[in-house]
């Protein structure tokens, strides 16, 4: 079920009403409702893969209990290994089997050894990378004794399959989300209104910004061999806004929906395009994944405390794995590597923790230095997005080659992109709203502070109208991160 | 909770008021003309935008032009049913151009507006009837076409960069260079003929129109509208063959697709006549009909 669908528009109020009117006095009943609703939500896409989530949930639930009882270090390690192998085994099979097979065949052929094997037609279960990492965080935290294992299988099942963030995150740590299933939830008018407001903003980002950018991005990337450098550069910039609007829009809807049910999820995007360097960008982009890799991979590898050489190695590992997590394609690996290269100078100069605060914290507008830093960082990330968006390495390389022509400095021929000017006007308005709200959790959160109900409601109506008029409402377009 | 529900309902009420305001606007410049039909006539022209340049000129010949831009056979079927229910109808002139069975036309239709001409019997269920005839008609937020109408107004009227810097509006078809005419004609061709087969839905609607006409003893005449030379050349033999169905069913076709090949001044674009062209064409069309009737 998609957030931007009529099905969800009916599903959400129904679950909300049952949750707060029928089951508000019984925590277990509320959790059961969330579990059932989550399975319906996921099964709407393909009910066959419910068994996969159910199995993963059961394994980690039982292993969690086992880890809680077991004191023997060897046996504890064994239990953790079983959990990780099963979770990564599923992920590896469904997501990476064909990639490895194809690359083995290519490698053997390069060596002159004939190697024949046929790839399998595997359907990638939606959101598998997200819920796999979520369940793994539970087992690892129980193993590290940071978390007491739960004996409430309904709460645990609801935690793994929690429908607002099931298919595209934020990847919640068990330490944050699981205890919330054990606490009595009381309806809070302010939280619910705030949730609705964040959902509205998420829908705007997805349907107005991302889906409209997608239209032009598809044209530009599909015809990249025949377009001028300046149009290709515009394509990269539009994709930067598409992926931000799409993914952060999803996160906003997920966080807002959770608030309606009394849950607090972590912030997943903190205005990353206002970052002054790449290190800051990665503290603000897909925060739940970056911090997951930091806590469960980077730090166990030694982090930055084991000398410069190991720090560089660990940085590259993190970025390459992060790229590979997104998809079984060399383009994602190169995207990760490129970001590691971008990150390296600040690591070597010890400046990777320079910009920890919000840009122009005390002023309305950035100074020239900040502005140039932000534009430079945005340029670097937009360039890297080309590899992320391209179908293959040859496509990405061809795109970059065609872009780096003298025509890069020509005025783009907008005739082939009818309507792109109005989209650019919308993007400028969007940037200004985001800039204005950059100190908050999401851009229009400040509206809550406005005392005038008339003003607030006018703003909501304007956003709804913008979604209706400029949003692509004729078809339900999937979120990009569903494929990961 | 009570306060939350109270505020939510109040906001929904405001949303309904905004909807009502927008509906009045959309009705004024999008729906109103579509719903105008004179039932005093007994002969009607049913066509898409190829028929609209004929305006009211056919009324001199006691024929009412019931065409509308983007009308598909699905819309024409609804209109025919309406005419059969409400009026006394003897003859229909219907467009059987090469593109009329195109899947593109199936998608670019007027089903939101032609719902006005429907009744409960035209739908399989009450749910579809209420959704199509009332919900999508009155609720601006549920109707994609209404959004598109407002969006086009904003993007093409307010933010059309071609108008910036004082540049003039569209250049007349006859004043375009041959290269530009070819390019535009090619774009139109690609729009209609990008898919191989004819639309099955549209074919079924056209067959329904034919059988309904037979059942109610309405004379059905196919019309092929004039094309410019550039478009005629690019089109060649390409067609979804609505006319072939007419021939197969023994129905008469009046074919005028090459009648104005050397008169670009009568065209608004590659396959649409302008007002003057429409006026001249009505005379030719209805004079031919007299010859046709004499033959009969």
Coordinates of C-alpha atoms in Angstrom, one line a residue, chain A residues 6 16 20-21 24 187 189 192-193 196 212 215 260 414-415 418-419 421-422 425 453 457 460-461 464-465 468-470 473-474, chain B residues 1-8 10-11 14-15 18 22 140-144 146-148 150-151 154-156 159 161-162 164:
Chain A
X6 CA -6.6 6.2 -2.0
X16 CA -6.8 5.4 13.7
X20 CA -8.2 5.3 19.8
X21 CA -11.9 4.5 20.1
X24 CA -7.7 2.8 23.8
X187 CA -4.0 10.6 22.9
X189 CA -4.0 16.5 20.5
X192 CA -1.7 14.3 16.5
X193 CA -2.0 17.7 14.9
X196 CA -0.9 15.4 10.4
X212 CA 7.3 16.4 -11.0
X215 CA 9.1 13.4 -15.2
X260 CA -0.9 9.9 15.2
X414 CA 14.0 24.5 -22.4
X415 CA 11.9 23.7 -25.4
X418 CA 8.1 22.0 -21.5
X419 CA 6.8 23.2 -18.2
X421 CA 10.2 26.7 -15.7
X422 CA 7.1 26.4 -13.5
X425 CA 9.7 28.2 -9.5
X453 CA -5.7 29.6 13.4
X457 CA -5.4 26.9 8.1
X460 CA -2.6 24.1 5.1
X461 CA -5.1 24.9 2.4
X464 CA -3.4 21.0 -0.2
X465 CA -4.1 23.0 -3.3
X468 CA -3.9 18.9 -5.9
X469 CA -2.9 21.2 -8.7
X470 CA 0.8 20.5 -9.1
X473 CA -2.4 12.7 -8.7
X474 CA -3.4 10.8 -11.9
Chain B
X1 CA -9.8 13.7 21.4
X2 CA -13.1 15.6 21.2
X3 CA -11.2 18.8 20.4
X4 CA -9.1 17.0 17.7
X5 CA -12.3 15.6 16.0
X6 CA -14.0 19.0 16.3
X7 CA -11.1 20.8 14.6
X8 CA -10.7 18.1 12.0
X10 CA -14.2 22.1 11.0
X11 CA -11.2 22.0 8.7
X14 CA -13.5 24.8 5.2
X15 CA -12.0 22.4 2.6
X18 CA -12.8 25.9 -1.0
X22 CA -13.0 26.0 -7.2
X140 CA -12.4 19.2 -7.4
X141 CA -9.8 17.4 -5.3
X142 CA -10.8 14.0 -6.7
X143 CA -10.8 15.0 -10.3
X144 CA -7.4 14.9 -12.0
X146 CA -9.8 19.7 -13.0
X147 CA -6.4 19.9 -11.4
X148 CA -4.8 19.8 -14.8
X150 CA -6.0 24.9 -13.2
X151 CA -2.4 23.8 -13.6
X154 CA -1.0 28.7 -14.2
X155 CA 1.8 27.2 -16.2
X156 CA 0.7 28.3 -19.6
X159 CA 4.6 31.1 -16.2
X161 CA 8.6 31.8 -20.4
X162 CA 7.9 32.2 -24.2
X164 CA 8.6 36.7 -21.2

